[in-house]
JSON list of C-alpha atoms in Angstrom, two decimals:
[
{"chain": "Z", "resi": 1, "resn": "UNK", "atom": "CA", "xyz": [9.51, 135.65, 165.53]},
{"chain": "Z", "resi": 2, "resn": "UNK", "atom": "CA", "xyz": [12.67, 134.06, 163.84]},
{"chain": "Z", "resi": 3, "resn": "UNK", "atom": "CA", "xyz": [11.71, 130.57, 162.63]},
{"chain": "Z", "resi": 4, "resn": "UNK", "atom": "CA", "xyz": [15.19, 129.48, 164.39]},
{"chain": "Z", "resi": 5, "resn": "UNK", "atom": "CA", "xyz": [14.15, 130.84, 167.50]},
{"chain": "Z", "resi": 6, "resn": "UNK", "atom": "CA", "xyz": [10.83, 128.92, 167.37]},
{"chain": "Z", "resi": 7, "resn": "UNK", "atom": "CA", "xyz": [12.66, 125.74, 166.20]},
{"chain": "Z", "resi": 8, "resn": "UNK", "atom": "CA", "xyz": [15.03, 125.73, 169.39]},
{"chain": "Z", "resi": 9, "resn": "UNK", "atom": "CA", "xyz": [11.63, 126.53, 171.53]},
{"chain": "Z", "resi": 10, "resn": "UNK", "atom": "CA", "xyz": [9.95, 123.24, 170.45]},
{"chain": "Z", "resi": 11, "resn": "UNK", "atom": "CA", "xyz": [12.95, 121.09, 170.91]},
{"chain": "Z", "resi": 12, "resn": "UNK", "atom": "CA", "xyz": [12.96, 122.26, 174.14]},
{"chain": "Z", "resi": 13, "resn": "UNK", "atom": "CA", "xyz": [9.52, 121.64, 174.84]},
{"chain": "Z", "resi": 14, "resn": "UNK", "atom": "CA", "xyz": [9.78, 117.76, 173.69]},
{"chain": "Z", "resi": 15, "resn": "UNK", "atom": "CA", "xyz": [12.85, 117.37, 175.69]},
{"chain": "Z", "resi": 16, "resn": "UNK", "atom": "CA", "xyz": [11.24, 118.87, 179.11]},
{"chain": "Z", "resi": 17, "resn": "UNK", "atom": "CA", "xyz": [8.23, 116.62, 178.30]},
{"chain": "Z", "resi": 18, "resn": "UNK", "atom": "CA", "xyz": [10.58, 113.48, 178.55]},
{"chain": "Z", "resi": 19, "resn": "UNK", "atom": "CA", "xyz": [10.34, 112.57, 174.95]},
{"chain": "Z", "resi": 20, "resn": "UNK", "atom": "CA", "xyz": [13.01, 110.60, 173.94]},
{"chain": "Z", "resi": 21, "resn": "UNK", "atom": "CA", "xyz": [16.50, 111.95, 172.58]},
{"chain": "Z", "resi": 22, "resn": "UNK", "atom": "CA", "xyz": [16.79, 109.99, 169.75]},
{"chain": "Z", "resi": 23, "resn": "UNK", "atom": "CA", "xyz": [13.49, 111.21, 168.60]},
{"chain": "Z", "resi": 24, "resn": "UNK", "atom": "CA", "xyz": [13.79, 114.80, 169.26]},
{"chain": "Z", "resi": 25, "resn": "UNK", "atom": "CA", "xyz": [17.27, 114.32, 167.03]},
{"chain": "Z", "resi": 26, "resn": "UNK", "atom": "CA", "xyz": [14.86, 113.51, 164.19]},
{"chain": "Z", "resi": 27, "resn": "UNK", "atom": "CA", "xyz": [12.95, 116.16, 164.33]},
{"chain": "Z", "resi": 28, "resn": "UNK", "atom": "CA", "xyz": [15.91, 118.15, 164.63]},
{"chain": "Z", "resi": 29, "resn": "UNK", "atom": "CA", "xyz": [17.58, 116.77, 161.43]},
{"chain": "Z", "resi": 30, "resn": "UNK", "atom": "CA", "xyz": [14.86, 115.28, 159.23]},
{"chain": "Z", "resi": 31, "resn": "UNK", "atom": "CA", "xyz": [12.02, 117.63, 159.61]},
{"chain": "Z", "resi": 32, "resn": "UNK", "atom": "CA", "xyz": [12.94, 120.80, 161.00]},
{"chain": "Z", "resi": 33, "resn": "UNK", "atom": "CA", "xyz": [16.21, 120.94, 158.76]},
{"chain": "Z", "resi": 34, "resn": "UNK", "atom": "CA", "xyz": [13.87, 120.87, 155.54]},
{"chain": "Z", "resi": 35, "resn": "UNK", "atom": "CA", "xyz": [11.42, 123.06, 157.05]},
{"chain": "Z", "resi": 36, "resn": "UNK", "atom": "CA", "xyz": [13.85, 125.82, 157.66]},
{"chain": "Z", "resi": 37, "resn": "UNK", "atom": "CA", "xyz": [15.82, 125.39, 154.43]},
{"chain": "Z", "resi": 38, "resn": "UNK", "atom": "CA", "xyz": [12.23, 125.56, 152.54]},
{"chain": "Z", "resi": 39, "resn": "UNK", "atom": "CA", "xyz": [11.40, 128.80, 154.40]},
{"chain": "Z", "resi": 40, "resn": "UNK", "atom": "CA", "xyz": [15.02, 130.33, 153.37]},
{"chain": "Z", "resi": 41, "resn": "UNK", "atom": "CA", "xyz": [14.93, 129.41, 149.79]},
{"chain": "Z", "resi": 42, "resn": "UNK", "atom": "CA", "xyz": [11.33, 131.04, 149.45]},
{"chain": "Z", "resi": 43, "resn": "UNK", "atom": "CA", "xyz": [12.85, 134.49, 151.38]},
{"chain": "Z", "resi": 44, "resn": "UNK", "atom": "CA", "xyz": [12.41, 134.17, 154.75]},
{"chain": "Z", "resi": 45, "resn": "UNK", "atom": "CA", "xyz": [14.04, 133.07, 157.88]},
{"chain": "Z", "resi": 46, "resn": "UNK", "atom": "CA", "xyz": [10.69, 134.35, 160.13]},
{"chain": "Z", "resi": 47, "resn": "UNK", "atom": "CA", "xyz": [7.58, 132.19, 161.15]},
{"chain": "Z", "resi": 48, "resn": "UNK", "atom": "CA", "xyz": [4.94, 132.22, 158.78]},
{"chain": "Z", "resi": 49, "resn": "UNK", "atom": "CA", "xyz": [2.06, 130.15, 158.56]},
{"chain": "Z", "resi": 50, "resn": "UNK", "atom": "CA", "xyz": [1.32, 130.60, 155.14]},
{"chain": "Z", "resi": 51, "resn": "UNK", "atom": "CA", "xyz": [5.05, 129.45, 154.15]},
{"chain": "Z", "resi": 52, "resn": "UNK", "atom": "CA", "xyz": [4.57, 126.78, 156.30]},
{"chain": "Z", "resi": 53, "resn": "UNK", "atom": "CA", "xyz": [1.52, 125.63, 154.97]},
{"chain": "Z", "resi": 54, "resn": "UNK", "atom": "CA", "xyz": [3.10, 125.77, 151.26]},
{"chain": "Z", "resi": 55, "resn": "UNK", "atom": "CA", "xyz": [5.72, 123.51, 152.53]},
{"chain": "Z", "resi": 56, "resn": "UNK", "atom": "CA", "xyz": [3.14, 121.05, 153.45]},
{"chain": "Z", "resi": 57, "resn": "UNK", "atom": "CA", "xyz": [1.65, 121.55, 150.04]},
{"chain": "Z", "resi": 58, "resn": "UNK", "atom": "CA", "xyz": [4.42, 120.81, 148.30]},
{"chain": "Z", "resi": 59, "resn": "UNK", "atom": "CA", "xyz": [5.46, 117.81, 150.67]},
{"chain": "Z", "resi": 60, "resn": "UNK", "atom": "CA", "xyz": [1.89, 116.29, 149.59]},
{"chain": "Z", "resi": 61, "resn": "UNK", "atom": "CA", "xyz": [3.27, 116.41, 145.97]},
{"chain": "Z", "resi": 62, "resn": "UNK", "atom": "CA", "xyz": [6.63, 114.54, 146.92]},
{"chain": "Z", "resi": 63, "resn": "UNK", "atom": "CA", "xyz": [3.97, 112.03, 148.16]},
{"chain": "Z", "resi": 64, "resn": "UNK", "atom": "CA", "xyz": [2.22, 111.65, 145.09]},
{"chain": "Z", "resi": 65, "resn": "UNK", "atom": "CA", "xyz": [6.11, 111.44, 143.51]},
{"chain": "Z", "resi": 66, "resn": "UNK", "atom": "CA", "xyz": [6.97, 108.95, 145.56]},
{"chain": "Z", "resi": 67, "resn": "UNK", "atom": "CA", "xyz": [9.95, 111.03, 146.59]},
{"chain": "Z", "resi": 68, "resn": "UNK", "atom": "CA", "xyz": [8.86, 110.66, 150.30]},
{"chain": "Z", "resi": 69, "resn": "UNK", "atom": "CA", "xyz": [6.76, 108.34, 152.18]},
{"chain": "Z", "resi": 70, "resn": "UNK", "atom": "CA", "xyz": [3.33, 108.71, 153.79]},
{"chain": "Z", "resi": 71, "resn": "UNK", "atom": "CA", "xyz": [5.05, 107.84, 157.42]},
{"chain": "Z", "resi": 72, "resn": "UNK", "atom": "CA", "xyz": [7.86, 111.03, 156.74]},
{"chain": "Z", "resi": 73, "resn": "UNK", "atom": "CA", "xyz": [4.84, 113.75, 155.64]},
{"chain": "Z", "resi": 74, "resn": "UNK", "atom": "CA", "xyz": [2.43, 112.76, 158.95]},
{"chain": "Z", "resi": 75, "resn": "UNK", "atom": "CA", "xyz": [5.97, 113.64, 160.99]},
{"chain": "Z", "resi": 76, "resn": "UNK", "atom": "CA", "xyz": [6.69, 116.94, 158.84]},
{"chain": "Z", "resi": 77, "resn": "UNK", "atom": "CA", "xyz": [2.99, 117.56, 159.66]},
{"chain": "Z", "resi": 78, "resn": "UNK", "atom": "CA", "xyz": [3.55, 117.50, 163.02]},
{"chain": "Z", "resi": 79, "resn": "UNK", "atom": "CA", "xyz": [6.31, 119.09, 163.24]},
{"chain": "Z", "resi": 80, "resn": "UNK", "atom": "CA", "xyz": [4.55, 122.08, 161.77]},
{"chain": "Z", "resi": 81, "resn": "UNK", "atom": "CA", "xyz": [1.80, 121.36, 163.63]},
{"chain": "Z", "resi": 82, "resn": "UNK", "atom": "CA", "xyz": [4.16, 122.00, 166.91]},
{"chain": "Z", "resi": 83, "resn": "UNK", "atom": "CA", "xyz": [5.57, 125.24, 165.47]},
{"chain": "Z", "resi": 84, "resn": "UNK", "atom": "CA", "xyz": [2.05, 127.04, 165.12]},
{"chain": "Z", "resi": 85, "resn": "UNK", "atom": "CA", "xyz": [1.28, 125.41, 168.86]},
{"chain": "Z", "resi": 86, "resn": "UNK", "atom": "CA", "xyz": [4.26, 126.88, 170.07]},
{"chain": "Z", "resi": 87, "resn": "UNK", "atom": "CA", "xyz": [3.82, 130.42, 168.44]},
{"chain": "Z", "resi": 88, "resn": "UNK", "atom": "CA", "xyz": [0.39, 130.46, 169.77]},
{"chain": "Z", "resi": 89, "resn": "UNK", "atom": "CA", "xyz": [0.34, 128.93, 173.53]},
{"chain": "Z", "resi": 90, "resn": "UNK", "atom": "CA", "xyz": [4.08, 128.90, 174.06]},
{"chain": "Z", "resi": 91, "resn": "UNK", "atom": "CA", "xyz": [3.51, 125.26, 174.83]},
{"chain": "Z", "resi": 92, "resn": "UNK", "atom": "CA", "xyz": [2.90, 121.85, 173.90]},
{"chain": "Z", "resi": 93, "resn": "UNK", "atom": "CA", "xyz": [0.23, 119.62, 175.17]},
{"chain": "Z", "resi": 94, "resn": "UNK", "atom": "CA", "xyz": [1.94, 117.59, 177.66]},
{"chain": "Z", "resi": 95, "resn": "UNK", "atom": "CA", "xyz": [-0.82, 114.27, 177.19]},
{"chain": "Z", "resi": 96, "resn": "UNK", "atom": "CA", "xyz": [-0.33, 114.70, 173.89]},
{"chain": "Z", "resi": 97, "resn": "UNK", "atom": "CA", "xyz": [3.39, 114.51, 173.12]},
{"chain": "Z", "resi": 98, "resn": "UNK", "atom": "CA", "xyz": [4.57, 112.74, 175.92]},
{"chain": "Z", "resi": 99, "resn": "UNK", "atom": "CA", "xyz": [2.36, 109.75, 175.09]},
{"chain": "Z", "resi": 100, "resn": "UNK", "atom": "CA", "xyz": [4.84, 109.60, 172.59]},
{"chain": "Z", "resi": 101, "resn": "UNK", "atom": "CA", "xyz": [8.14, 107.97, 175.12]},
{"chain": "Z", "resi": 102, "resn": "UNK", "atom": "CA", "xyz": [9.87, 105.08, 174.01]},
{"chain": "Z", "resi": 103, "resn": "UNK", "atom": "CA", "xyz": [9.08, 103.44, 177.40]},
{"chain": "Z", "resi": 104, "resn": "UNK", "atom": "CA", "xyz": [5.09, 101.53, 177.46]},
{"chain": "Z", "resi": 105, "resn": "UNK", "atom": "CA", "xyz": [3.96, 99.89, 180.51]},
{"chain": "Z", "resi": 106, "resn": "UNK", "atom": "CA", "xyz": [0.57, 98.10, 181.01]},
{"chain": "Z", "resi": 107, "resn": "UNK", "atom": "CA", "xyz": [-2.88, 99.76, 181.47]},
{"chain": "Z", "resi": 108, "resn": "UNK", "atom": "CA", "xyz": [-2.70, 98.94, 185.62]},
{"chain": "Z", "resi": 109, "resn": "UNK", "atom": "CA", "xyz": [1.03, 100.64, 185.78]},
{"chain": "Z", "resi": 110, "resn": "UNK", "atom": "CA", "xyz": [-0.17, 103.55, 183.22]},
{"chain": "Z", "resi": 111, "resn": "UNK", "atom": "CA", "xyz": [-3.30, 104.50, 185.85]},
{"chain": "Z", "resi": 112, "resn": "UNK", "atom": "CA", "xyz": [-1.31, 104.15, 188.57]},
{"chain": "Z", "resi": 113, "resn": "UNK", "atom": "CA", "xyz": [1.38, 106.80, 187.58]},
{"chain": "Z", "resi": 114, "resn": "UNK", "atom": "CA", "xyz": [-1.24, 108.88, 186.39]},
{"chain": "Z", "resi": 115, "resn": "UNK", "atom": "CA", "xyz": [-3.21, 109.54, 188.95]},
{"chain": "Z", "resi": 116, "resn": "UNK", "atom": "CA", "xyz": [0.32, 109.98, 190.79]},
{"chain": "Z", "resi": 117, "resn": "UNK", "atom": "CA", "xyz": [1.04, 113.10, 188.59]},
{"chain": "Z", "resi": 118, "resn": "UNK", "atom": "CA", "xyz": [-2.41, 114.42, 188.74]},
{"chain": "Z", "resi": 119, "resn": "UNK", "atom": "CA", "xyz": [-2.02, 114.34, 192.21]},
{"chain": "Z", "resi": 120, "resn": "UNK", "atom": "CA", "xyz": [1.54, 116.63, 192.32]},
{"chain": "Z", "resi": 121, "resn": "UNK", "atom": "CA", "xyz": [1.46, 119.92, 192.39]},
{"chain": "Z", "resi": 122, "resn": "UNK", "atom": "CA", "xyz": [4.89, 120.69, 190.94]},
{"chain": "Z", "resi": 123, "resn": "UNK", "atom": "CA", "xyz": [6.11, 122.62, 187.73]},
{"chain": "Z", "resi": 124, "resn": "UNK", "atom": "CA", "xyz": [5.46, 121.17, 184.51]},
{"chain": "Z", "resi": 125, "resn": "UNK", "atom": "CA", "xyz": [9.14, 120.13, 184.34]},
{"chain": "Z", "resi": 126, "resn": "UNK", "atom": "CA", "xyz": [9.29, 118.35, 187.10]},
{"chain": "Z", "resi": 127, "resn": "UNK", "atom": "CA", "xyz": [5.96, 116.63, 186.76]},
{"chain": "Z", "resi": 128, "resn": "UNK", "atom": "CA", "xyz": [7.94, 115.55, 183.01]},
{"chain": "Z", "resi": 129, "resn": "UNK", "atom": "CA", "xyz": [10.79, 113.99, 184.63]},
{"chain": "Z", "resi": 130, "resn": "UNK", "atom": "CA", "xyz": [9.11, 112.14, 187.47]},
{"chain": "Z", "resi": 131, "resn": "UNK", "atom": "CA", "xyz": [7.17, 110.79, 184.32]},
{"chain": "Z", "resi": 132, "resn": "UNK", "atom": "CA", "xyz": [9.71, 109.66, 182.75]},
{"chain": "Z", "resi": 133, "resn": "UNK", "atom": "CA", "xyz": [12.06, 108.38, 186.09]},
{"chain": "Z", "resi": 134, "resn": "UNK", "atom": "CA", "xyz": [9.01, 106.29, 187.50]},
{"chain": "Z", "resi": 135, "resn": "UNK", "atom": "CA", "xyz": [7.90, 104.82, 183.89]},
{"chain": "Z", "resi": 136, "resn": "UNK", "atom": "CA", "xyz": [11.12, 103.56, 183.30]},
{"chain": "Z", "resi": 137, "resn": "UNK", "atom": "CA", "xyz": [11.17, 101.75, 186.44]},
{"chain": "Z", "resi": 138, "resn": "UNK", "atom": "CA", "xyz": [7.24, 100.40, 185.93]},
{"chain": "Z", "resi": 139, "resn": "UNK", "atom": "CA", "xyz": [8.73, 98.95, 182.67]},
{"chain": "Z", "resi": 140, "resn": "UNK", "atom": "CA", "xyz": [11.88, 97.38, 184.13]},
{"chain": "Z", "resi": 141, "resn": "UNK", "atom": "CA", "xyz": [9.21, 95.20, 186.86]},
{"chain": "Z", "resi": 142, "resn": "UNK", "atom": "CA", "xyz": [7.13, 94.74, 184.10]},
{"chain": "Z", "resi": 143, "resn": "UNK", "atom": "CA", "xyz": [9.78, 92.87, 182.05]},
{"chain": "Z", "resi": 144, "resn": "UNK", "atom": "CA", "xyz": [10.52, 91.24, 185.27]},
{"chain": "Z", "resi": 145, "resn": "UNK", "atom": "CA", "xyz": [7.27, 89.89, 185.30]},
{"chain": "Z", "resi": 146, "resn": "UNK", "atom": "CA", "xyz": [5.04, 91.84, 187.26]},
{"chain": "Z", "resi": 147, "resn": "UNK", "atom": "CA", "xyz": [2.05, 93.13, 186.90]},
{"chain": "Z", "resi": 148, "resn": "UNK", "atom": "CA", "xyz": [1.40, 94.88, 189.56]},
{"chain": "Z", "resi": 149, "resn": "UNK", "atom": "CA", "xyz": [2.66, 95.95, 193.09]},
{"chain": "Z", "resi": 150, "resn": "UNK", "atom": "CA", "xyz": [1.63, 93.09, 195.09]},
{"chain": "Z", "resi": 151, "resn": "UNK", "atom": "CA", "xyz": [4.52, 90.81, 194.99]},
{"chain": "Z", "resi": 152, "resn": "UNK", "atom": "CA", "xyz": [7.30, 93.51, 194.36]},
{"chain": "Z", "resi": 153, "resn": "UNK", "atom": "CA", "xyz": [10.15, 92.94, 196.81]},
{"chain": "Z", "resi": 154, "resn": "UNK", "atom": "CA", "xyz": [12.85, 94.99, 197.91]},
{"chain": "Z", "resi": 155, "resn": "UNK", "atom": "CA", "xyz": [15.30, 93.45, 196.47]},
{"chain": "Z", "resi": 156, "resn": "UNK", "atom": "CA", "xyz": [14.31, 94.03, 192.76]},
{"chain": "Z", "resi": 157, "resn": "UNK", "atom": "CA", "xyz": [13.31, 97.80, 193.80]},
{"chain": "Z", "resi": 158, "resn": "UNK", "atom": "CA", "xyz": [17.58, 97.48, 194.47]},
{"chain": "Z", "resi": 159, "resn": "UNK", "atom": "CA", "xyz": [18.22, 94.89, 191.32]},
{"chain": "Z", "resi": 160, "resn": "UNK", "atom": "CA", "xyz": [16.90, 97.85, 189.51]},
{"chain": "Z", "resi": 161, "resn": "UNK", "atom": "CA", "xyz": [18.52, 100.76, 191.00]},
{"chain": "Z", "resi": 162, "resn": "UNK", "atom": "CA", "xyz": [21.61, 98.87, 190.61]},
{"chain": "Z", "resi": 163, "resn": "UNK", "atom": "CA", "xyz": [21.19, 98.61, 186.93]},
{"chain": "Z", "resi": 164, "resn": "UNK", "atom": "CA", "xyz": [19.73, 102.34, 186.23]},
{"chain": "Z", "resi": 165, "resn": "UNK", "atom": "CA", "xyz": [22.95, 103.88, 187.79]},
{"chain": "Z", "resi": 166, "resn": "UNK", "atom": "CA", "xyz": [25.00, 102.66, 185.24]},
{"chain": "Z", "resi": 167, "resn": "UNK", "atom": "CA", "xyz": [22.92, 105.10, 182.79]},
{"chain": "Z", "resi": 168, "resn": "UNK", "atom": "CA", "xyz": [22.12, 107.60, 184.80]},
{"chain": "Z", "resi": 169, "resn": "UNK", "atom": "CA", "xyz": [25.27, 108.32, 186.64]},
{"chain": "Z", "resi": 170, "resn": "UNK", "atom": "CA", "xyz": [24.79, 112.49, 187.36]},
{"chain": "Z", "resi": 171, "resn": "UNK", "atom": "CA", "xyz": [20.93, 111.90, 188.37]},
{"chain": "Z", "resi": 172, "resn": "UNK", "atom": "CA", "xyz": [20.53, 108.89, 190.47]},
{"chain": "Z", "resi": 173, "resn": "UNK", "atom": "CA", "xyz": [19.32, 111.58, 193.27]},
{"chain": "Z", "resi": 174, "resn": "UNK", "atom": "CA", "xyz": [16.66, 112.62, 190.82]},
{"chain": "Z", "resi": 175, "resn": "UNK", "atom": "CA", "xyz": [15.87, 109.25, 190.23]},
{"chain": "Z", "resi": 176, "resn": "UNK", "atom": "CA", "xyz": [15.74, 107.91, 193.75]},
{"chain": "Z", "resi": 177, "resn": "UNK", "atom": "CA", "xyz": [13.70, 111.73, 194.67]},
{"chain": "Z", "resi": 178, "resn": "UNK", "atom": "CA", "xyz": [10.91, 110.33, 192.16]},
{"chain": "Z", "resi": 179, "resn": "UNK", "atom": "CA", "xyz": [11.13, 106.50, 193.19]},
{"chain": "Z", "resi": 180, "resn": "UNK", "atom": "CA", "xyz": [10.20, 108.07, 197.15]},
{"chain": "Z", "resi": 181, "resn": "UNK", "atom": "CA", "xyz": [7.04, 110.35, 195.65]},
{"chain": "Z", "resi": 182, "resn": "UNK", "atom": "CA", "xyz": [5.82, 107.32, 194.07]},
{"chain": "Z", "resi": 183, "resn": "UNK", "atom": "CA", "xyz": [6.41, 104.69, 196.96]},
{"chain": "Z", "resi": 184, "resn": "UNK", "atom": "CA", "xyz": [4.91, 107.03, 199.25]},
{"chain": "Z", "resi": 185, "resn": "UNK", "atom": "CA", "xyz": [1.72, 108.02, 196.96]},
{"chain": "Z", "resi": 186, "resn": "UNK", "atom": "CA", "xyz": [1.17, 104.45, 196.81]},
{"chain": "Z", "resi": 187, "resn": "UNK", "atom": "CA", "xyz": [1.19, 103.43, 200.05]},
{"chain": "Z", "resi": 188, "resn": "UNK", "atom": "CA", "xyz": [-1.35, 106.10, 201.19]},
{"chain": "Z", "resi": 189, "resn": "UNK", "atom": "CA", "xyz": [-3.84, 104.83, 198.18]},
{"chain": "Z", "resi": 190, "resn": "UNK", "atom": "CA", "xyz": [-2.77, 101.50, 200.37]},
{"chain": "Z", "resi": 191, "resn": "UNK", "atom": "CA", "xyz": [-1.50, 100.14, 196.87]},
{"chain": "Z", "resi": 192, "resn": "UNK", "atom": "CA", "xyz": [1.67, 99.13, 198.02]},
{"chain": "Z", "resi": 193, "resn": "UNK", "atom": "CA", "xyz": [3.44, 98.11, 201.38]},
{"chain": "Z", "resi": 194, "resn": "UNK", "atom": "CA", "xyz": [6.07, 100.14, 203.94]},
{"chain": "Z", "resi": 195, "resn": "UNK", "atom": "CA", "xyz": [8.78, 97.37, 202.81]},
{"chain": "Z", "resi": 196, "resn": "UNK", "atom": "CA", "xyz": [9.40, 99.07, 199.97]},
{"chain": "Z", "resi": 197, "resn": "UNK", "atom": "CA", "xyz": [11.89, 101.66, 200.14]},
{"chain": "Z", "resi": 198, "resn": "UNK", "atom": "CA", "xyz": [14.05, 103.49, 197.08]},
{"chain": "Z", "resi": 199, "resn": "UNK", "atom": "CA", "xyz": [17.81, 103.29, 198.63]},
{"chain": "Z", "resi": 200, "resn": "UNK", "atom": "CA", "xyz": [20.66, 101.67, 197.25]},
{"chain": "Z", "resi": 201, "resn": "UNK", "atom": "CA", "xyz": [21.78, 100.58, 201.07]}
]
């Protein structure tokens, strides 16, 4: 398989698992850049473990040059590490790198949304961007001061819709369609109450 091929593959894979842009850009530009400019200079432009692993070789080297830090070589290392996952499953480990998002909530929140997901039984795409729709909004009540669902009002379910359209102007429906799953999930597990309802009305 062409290493570029493979490349595009992973990028792919981080994006559908909601990892953030900004980091999938660096891997883009300051890993996989080197890794397939290594690969060229040493005469090939195919996936090849061996080549790969004499990159990391001489990336261990830089390290003891002080040419590159400790924090860039772990990130090169996984970055190869994603390559061989790719080549062999066709697909990342969805725990894995999506535990990576810029977005944190609390331990309560964090359960909560994943027993949601467990509970869906939609495609691995989907299940990625209702991950990364509903997290987004556990973090904006969180920073509001809540930590949990108990005294969550309507009104800053709508504060926050208000405030998320401004950024996500083409997929507000997408956003509302995973506010609804969640709201809905939680008030069968009697978690939350019928007052709360995803519209911008």
């Amino acid at each position: 398989m062409r290493l570029d091929q493979l490349i595009n593959q992973t990028l792919e894979e981080l994006k559908q698992l909601g990892i953030a842009e900004s980091t999938i850009k660096s891997y883009r530009y300051s890993a996989y850049s080197l890794i397939r400019n290594y690969c060229v200079k040493h005469g090939t432009n195919c996936y090849k473990p061996a080549t790969l692993d004499s990159f990391l070789s001489a990336q261990k080297k830089r390290i003891e040059n002080s040419e590159i830090s400790k924090r860039h070589y772990r990130k090169l290392r996984r970055a190869v590490q994603m390559l061989h996952e790719i080549y062999q499953y066709g697909t990342l480990q969805w725990d894995y790198y999506s535990a990576r998002s810029i977005y944190k909530s609390n331990d309560y929140f964090s359960l909560c949304l994943k027993e949601f997901l467990d509970a869906q039984h939609l495609s691995r795409g989907t299940i990625a961007n209702l991950r990364t729709y509903i997290l987004q909004f556990l973090c904006y009540i969180e920073h509001n001061g809540h930590c949990d669902f108990n005294a969550l009002l309507p009104v800053v379910v709508k504060d926050y819709l208000m405030a998320t359209a401004e950024t996500h102007q083409g997929s507000m429906g997408n956003v509302l369609y995973a506010l609804r799953l969640f709201f809905n999930y939680l008030k069968k597990k009697f978690i939350a109450v019928d007052r709360l309802k995803p519209d911008t009305e």
